[in-house]
Coordinates of N, CA and C in Angstrom, one line a residue:
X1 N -50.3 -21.4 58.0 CA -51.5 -21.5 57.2 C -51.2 -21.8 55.7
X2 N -50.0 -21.3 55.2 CA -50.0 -21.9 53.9 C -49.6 -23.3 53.9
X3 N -48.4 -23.8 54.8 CA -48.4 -25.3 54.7 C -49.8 -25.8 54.6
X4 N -50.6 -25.7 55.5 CA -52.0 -25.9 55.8 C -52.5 -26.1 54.2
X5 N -52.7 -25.3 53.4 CA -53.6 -25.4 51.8 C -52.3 -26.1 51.2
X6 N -50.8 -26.0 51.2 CA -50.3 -26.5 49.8 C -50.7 -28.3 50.5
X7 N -51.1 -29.0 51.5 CA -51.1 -30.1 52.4 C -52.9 -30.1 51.4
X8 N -53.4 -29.2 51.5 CA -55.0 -29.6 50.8 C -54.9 -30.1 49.4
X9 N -53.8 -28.8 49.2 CA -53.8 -28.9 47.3 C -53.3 -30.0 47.3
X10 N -52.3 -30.7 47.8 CA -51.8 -31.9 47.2 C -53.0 -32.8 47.3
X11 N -53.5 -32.7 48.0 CA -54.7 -34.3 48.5 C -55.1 -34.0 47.2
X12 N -55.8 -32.8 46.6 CA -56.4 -32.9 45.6 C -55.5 -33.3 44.5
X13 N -54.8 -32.9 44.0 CA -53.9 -33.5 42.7 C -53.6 -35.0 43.1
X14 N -53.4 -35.7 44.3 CA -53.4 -37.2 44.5 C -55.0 -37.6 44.2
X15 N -56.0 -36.9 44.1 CA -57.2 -37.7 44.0 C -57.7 -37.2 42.4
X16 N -57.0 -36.4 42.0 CA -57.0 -36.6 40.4 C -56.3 -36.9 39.5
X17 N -54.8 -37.6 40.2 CA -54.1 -39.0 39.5 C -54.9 -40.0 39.8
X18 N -55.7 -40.4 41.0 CA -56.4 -41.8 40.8 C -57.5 -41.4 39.7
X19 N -58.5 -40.7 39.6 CA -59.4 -40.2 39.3 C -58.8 -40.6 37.4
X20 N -57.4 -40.0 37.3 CA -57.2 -39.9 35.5 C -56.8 -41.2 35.6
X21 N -56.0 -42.0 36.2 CA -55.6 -43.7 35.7 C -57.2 -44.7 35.6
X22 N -58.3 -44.1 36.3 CA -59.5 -45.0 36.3 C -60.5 -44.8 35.2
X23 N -60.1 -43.2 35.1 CA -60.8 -43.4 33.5 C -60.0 -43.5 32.2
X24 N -58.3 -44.0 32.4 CA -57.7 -43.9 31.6 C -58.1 -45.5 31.1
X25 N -58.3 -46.3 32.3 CA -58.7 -48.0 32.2 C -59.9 -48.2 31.5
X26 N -61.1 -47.4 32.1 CA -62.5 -47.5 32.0 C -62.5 -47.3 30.1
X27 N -62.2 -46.0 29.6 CA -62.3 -45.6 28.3 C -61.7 -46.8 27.6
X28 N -60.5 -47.4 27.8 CA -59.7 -48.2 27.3 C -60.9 -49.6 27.1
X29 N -61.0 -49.4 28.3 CA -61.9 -51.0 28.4 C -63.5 -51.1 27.8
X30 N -63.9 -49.8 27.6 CA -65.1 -49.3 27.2 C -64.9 -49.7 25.5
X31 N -63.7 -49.1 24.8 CA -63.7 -49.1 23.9 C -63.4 -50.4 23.0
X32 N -62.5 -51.0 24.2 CA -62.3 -52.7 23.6 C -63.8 -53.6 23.4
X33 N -64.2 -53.1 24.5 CA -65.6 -54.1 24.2 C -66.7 -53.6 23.3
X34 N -66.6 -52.3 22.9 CA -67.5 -51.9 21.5 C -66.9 -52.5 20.5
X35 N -65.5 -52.6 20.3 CA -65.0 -53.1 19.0 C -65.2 -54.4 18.7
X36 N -65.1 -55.1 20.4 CA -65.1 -56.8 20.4 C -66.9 -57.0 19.6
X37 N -68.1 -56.2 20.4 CA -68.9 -56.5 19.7 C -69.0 -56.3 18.3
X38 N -68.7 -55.0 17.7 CA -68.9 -54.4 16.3 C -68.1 -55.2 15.3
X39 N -67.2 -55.9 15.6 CA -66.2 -56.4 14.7 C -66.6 -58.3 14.9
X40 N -65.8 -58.5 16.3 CA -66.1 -60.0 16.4 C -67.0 -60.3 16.5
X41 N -68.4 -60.2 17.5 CA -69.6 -60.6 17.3 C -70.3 -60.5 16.4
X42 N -70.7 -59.4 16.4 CA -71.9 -59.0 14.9 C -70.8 -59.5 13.6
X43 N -70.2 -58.9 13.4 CA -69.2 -59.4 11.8 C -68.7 -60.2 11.8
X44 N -67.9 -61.0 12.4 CA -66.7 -62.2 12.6 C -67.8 -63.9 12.9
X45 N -68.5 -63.5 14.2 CA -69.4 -64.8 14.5 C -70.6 -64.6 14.4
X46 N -70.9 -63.7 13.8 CA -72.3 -63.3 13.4 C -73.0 -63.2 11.9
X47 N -71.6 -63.2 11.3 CA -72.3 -63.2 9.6 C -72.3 -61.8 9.4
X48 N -72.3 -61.0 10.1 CA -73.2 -59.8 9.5 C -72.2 -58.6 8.9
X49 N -72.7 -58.5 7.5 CA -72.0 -57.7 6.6 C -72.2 -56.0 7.1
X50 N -71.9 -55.0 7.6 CA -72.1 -54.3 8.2 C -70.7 -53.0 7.7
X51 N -71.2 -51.8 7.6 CA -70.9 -50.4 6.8 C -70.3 -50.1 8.2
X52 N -69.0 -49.5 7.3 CA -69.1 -48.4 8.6 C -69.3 -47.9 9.7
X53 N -70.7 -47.0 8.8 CA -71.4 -46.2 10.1 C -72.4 -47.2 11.0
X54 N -72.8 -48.3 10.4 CA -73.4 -49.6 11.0 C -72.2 -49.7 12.2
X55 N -71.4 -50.3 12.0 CA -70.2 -50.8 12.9 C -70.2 -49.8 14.0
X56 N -70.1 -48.4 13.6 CA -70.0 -46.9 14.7 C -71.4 -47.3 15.4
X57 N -72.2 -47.5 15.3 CA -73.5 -47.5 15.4 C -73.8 -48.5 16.8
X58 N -73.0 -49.4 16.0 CA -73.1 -51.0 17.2 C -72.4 -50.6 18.4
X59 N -71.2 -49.7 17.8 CA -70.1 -49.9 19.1 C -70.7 -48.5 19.8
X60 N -71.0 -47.5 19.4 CA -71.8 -46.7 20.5 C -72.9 -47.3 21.0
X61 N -74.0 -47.7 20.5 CA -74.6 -48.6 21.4 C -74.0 -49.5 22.3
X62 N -73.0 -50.4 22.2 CA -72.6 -51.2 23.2 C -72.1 -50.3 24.3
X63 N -71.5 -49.2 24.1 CA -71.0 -48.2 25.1 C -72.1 -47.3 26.0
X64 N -73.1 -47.9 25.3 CA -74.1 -47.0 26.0 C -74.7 -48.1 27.2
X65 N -74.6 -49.1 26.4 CA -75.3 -49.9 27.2 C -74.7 -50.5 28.3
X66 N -73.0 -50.6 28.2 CA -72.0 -50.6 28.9 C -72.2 -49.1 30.5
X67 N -72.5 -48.7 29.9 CA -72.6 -47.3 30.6 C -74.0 -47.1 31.7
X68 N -74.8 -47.9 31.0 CA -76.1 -48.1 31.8 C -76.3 -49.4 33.1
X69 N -75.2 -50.4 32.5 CA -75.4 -51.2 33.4 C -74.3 -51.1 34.8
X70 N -73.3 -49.9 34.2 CA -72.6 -49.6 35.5 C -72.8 -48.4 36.3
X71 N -73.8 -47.4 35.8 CA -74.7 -46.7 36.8 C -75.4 -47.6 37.5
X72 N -76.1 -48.6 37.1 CA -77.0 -49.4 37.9 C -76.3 -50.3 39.0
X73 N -75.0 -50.7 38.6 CA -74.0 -51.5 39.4 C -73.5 -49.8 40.5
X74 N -73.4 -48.9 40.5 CA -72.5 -48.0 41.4 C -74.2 -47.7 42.1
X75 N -75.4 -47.5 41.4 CA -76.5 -47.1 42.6 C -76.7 -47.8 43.6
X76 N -76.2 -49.3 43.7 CA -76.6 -50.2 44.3 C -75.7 -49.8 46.0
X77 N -76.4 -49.3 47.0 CA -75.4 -49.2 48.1 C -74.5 -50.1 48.9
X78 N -75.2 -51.9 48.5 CA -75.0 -51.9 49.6 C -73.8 -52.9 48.3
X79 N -73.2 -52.8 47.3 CA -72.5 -53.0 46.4 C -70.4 -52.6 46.7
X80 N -69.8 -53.1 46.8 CA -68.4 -52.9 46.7 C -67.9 -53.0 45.7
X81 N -66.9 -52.2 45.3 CA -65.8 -52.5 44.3 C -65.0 -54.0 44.0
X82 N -65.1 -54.6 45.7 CA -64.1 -55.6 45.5 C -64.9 -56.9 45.5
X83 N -66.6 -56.6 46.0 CA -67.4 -57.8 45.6 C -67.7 -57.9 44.1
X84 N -67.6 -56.6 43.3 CA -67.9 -56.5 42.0 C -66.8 -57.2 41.4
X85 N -65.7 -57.0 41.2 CA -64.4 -57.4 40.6 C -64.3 -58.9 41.1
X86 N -64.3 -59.2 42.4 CA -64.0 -60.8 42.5 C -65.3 -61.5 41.7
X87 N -66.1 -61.4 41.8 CA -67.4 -61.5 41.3 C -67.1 -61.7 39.6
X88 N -66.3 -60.7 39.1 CA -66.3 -60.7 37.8 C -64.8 -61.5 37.3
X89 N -64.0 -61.4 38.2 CA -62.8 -62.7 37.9 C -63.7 -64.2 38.0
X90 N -63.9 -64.4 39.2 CA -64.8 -65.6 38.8 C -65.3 -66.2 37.9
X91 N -66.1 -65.0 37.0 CA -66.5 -65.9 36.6 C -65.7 -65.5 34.8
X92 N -64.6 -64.9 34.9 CA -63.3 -65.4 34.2 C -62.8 -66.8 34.2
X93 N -62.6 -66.8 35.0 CA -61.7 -68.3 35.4 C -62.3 -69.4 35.4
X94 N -64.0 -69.1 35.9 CA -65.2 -70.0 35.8 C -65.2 -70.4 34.3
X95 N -65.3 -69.7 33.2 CA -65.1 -69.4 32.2 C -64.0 -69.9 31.1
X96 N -62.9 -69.6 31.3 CA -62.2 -69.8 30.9 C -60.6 -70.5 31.0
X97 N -60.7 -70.7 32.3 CA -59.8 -71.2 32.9 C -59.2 -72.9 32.6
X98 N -60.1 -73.4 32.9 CA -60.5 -74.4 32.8 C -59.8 -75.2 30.9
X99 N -60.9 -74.4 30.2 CA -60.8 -74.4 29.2 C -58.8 -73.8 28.3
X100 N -58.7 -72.4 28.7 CA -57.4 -72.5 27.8 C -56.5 -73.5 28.6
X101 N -56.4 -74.3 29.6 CA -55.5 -75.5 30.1 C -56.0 -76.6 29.3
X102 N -57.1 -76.9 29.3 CA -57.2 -78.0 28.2 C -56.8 -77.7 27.1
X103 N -56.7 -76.8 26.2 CA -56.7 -76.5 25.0 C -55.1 -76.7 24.6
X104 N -54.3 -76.2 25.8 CA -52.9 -76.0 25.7 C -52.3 -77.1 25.7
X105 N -52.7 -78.0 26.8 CA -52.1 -79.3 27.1 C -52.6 -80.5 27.0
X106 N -54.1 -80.8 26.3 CA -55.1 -81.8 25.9 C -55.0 -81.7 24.5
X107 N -54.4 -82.8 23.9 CA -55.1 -82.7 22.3 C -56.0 -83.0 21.6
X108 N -57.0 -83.4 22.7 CA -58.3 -84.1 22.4 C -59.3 -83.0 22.4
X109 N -58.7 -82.0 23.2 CA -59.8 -81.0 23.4 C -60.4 -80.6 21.8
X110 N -61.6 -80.0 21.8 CA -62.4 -79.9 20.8 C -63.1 -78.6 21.0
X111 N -63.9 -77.9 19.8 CA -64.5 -76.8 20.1 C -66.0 -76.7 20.7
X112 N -66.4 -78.2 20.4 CA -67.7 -78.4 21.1 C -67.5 -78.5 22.7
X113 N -66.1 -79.3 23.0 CA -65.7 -79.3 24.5 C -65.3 -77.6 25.0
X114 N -64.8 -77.2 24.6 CA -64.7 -75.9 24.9 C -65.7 -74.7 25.0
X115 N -66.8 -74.9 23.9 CA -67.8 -74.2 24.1 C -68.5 -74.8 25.3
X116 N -68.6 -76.0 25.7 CA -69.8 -76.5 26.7 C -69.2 -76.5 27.9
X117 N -67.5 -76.2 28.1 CA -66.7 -76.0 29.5 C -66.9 -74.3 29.5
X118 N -66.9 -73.9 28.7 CA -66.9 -71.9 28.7 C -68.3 -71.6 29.3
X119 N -69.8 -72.3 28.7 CA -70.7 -72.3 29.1 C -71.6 -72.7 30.5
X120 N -70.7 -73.6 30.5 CA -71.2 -74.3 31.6 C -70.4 -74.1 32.9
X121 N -69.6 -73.3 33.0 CA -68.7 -72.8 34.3 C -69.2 -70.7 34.3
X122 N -69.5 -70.5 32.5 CA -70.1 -69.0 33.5 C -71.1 -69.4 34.4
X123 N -72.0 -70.3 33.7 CA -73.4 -70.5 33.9 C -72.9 -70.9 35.9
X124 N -71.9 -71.6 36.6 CA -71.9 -72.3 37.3 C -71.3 -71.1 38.8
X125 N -70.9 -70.4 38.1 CA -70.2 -69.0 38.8 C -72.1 -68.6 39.4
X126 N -72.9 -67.9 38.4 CA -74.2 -67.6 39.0 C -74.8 -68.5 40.1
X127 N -75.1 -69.8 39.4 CA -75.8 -70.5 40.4 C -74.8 -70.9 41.6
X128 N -73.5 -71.1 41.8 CA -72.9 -71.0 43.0 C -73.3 -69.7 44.1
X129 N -73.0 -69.0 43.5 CA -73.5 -67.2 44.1 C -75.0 -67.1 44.5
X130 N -75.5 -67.3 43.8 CA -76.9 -66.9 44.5 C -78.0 -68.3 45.1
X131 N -77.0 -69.1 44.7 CA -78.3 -70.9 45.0 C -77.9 -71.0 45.8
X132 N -76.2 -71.8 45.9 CA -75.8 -72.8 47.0 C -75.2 -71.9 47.8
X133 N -74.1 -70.5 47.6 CA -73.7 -70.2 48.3 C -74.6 -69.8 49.4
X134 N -75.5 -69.5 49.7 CA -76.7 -68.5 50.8 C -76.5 -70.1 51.4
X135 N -76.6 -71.3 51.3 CA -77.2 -72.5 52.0 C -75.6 -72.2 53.4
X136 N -74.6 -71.4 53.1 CA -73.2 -71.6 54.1 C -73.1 -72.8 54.5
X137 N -72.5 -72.8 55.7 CA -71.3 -73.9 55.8 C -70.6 -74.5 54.8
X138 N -69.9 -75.5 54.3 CA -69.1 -75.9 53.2 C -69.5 -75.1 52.2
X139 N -70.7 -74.8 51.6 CA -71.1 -74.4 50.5 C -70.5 -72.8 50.1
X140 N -70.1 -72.3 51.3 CA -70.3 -70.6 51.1 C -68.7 -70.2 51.0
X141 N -68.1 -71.6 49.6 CA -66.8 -71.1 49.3 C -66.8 -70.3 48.1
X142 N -66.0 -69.3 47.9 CA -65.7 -68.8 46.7 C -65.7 -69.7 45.0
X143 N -67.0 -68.9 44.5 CA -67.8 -68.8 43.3 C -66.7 -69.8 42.4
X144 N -65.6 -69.5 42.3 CA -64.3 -69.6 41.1 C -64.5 -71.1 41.2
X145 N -64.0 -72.0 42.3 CA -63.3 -72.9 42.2 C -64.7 -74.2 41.9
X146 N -66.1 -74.0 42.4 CA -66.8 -74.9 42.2 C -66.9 -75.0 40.2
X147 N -66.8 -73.5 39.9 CA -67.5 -73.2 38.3 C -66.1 -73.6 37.8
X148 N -65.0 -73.6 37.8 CA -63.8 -74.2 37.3 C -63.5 -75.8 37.1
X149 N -63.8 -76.4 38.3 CA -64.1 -77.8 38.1 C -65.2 -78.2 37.6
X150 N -66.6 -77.5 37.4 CA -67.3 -78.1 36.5 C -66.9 -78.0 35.3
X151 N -66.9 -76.4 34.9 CA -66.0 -76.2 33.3 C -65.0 -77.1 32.8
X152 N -63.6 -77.8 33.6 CA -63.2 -79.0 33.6 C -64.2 -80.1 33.0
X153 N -65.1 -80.6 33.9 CA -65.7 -81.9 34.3 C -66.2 -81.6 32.6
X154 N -67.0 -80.8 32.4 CA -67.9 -81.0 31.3 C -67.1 -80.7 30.0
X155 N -65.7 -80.0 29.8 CA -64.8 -79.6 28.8 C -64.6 -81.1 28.0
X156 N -64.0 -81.9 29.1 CA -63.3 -83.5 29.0 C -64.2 -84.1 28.5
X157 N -65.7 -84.0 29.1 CA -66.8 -85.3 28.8 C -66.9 -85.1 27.3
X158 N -67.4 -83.8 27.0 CA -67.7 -83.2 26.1 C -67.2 -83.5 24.7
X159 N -65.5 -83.3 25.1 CA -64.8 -83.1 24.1 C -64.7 -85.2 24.1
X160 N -64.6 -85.8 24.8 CA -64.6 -87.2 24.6 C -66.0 -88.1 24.1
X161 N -67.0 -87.5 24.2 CA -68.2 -87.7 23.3 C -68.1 -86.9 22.0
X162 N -68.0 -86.8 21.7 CA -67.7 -85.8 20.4 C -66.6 -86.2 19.5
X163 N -66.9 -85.8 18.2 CA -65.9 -86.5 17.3 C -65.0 -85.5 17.3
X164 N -63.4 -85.6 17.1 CA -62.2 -84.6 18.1 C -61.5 -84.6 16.5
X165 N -62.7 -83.7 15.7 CA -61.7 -83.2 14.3 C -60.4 -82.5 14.6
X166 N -60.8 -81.2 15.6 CA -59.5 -80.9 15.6 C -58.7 -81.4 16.2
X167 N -58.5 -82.5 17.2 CA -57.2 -83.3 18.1 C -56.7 -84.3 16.6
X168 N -57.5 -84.3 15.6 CA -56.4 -85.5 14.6 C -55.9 -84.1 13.6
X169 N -56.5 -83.3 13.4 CA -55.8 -82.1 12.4 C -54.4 -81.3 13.5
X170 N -54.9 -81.6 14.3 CA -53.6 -80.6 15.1 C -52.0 -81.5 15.2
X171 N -51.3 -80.9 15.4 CA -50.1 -81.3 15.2 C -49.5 -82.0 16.9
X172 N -48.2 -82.3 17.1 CA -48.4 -83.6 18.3 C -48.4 -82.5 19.2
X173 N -47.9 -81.8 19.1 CA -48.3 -80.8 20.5 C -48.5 -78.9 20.0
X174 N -49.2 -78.6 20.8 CA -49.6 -76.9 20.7 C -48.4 -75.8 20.6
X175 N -47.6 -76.4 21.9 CA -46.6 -75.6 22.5 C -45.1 -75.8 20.8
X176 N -44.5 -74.5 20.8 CA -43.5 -74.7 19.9 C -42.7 -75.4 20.1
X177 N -41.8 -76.8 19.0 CA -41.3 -77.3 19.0 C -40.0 -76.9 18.9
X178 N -38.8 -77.8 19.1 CA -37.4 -77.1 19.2 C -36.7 -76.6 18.0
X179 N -37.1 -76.8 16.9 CA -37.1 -76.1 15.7 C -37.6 -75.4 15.2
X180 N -39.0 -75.0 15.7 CA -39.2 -73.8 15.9 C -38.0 -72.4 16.4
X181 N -37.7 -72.8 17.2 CA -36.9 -71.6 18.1 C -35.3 -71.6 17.2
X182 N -35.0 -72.3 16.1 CA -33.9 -72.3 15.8 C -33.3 -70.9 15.1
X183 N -32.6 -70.5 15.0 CA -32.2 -69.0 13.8 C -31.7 -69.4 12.4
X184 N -32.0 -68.5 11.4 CA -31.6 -69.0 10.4 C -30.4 -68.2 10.8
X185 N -29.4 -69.2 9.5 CA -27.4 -69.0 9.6 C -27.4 -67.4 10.0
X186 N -27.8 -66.0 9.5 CA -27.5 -64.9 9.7 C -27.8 -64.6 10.9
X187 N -29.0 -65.1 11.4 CA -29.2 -64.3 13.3 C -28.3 -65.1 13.8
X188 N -27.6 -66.5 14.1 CA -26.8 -67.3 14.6 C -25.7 -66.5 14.9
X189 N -25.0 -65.9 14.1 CA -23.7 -65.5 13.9 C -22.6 -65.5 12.8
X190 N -23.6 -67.1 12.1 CA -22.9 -67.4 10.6 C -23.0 -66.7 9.4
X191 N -22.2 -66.5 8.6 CA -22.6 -65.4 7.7 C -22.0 -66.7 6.3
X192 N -22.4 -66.3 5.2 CA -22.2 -67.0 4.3 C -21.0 -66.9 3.7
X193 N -20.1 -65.3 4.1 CA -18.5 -65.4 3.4 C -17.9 -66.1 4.2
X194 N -18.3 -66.5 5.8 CA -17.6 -67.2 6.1 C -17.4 -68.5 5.7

């Protein structure tokens, strides 16, 4: 009989290490996205001059509202964890995928091309999911790769209609050049009494 309970107690302390790493993620992630609004949105691309307790204000709000739309996501029964999360990679990659490869290895890329490939691939994740994918057959492939090649298609057009201030201000390539990486004489090994 006691093997019997110390075999229970463990289950339990194994389901309150998952239990503490998910809200160790959740808080974490709760808290990045109040700051992202309070700071970068409203202040950074927003203009808005904002106190303090204004900024505390935004970012509990966002946590609330963060908080409401994932009770509404867990009420849903007939909802999974793993349709929610692929669901939300999607439309990551739909999103942005696309885009930081042009950015990295296109010098033409532009911020008007990048805003209208970021746009137009979330936008492309939804209408895949709920329009074409229900039609099945060919159509009822995974969300990512249709919204990735449009975000593509419309990054390129975009940024090639558009006048490409930044591809003439930027330098011949993104990636560090080999002088970059060089050491000055003391990290090398050379020292100056030598």
């Amino acid at each position: 009989r006691p093997a019997r309970r110390a075999g229970g107690h463990s289950g339990w302390l194994i389901l309150a290490g998952i239990l503490a790493a998910t809200m160790s993620t959740a808080d974490s992630q709760m808290l990045a996205a109040a700051s992202s609004v309070s700071q970068n949105i409203l202040q950074e691309f927003g203009h808005m001059k904002l106190t303090e307790k204004q900024s505390l204000f935004a970012a509990r709000l966002t946590i609330i509202c963060i908080s409401v739309v994932g009770v509404v996501l867990a009420r849903d029964p007939n909802s999974s964890v793993f349709g929610i999360v692929s669901f939300a990679w999607a439309g990551f990659g739909g999103s942005f995928g696309a885009v930081v490869l042009c950015s990295l290895f296109w010098k033409r890329c532009n911020w008007q091309g990048a805003l209208a490939g970021m746009l137009s691939g979330g936008l492309m994740v939804f209408v895949w999911k709920y329009i074409v994918s229900p039609l099945g057959g060919v159509f009822g492939i995974y969300e990512l790769l249709p919204a990735f090649l449009v975000s593509l298609v419309v990054c390129v057009v975009v940024s090639l209609v558009t006048p490409g201030t930044l591809g003439r201000d930027r330098a011949e390539s993104t990636l560090p050049s080999k002088n970059d990486w060089e050491c000055p004489p003391l990290c090398s090994g050379h020292s100056s009494g030598k």
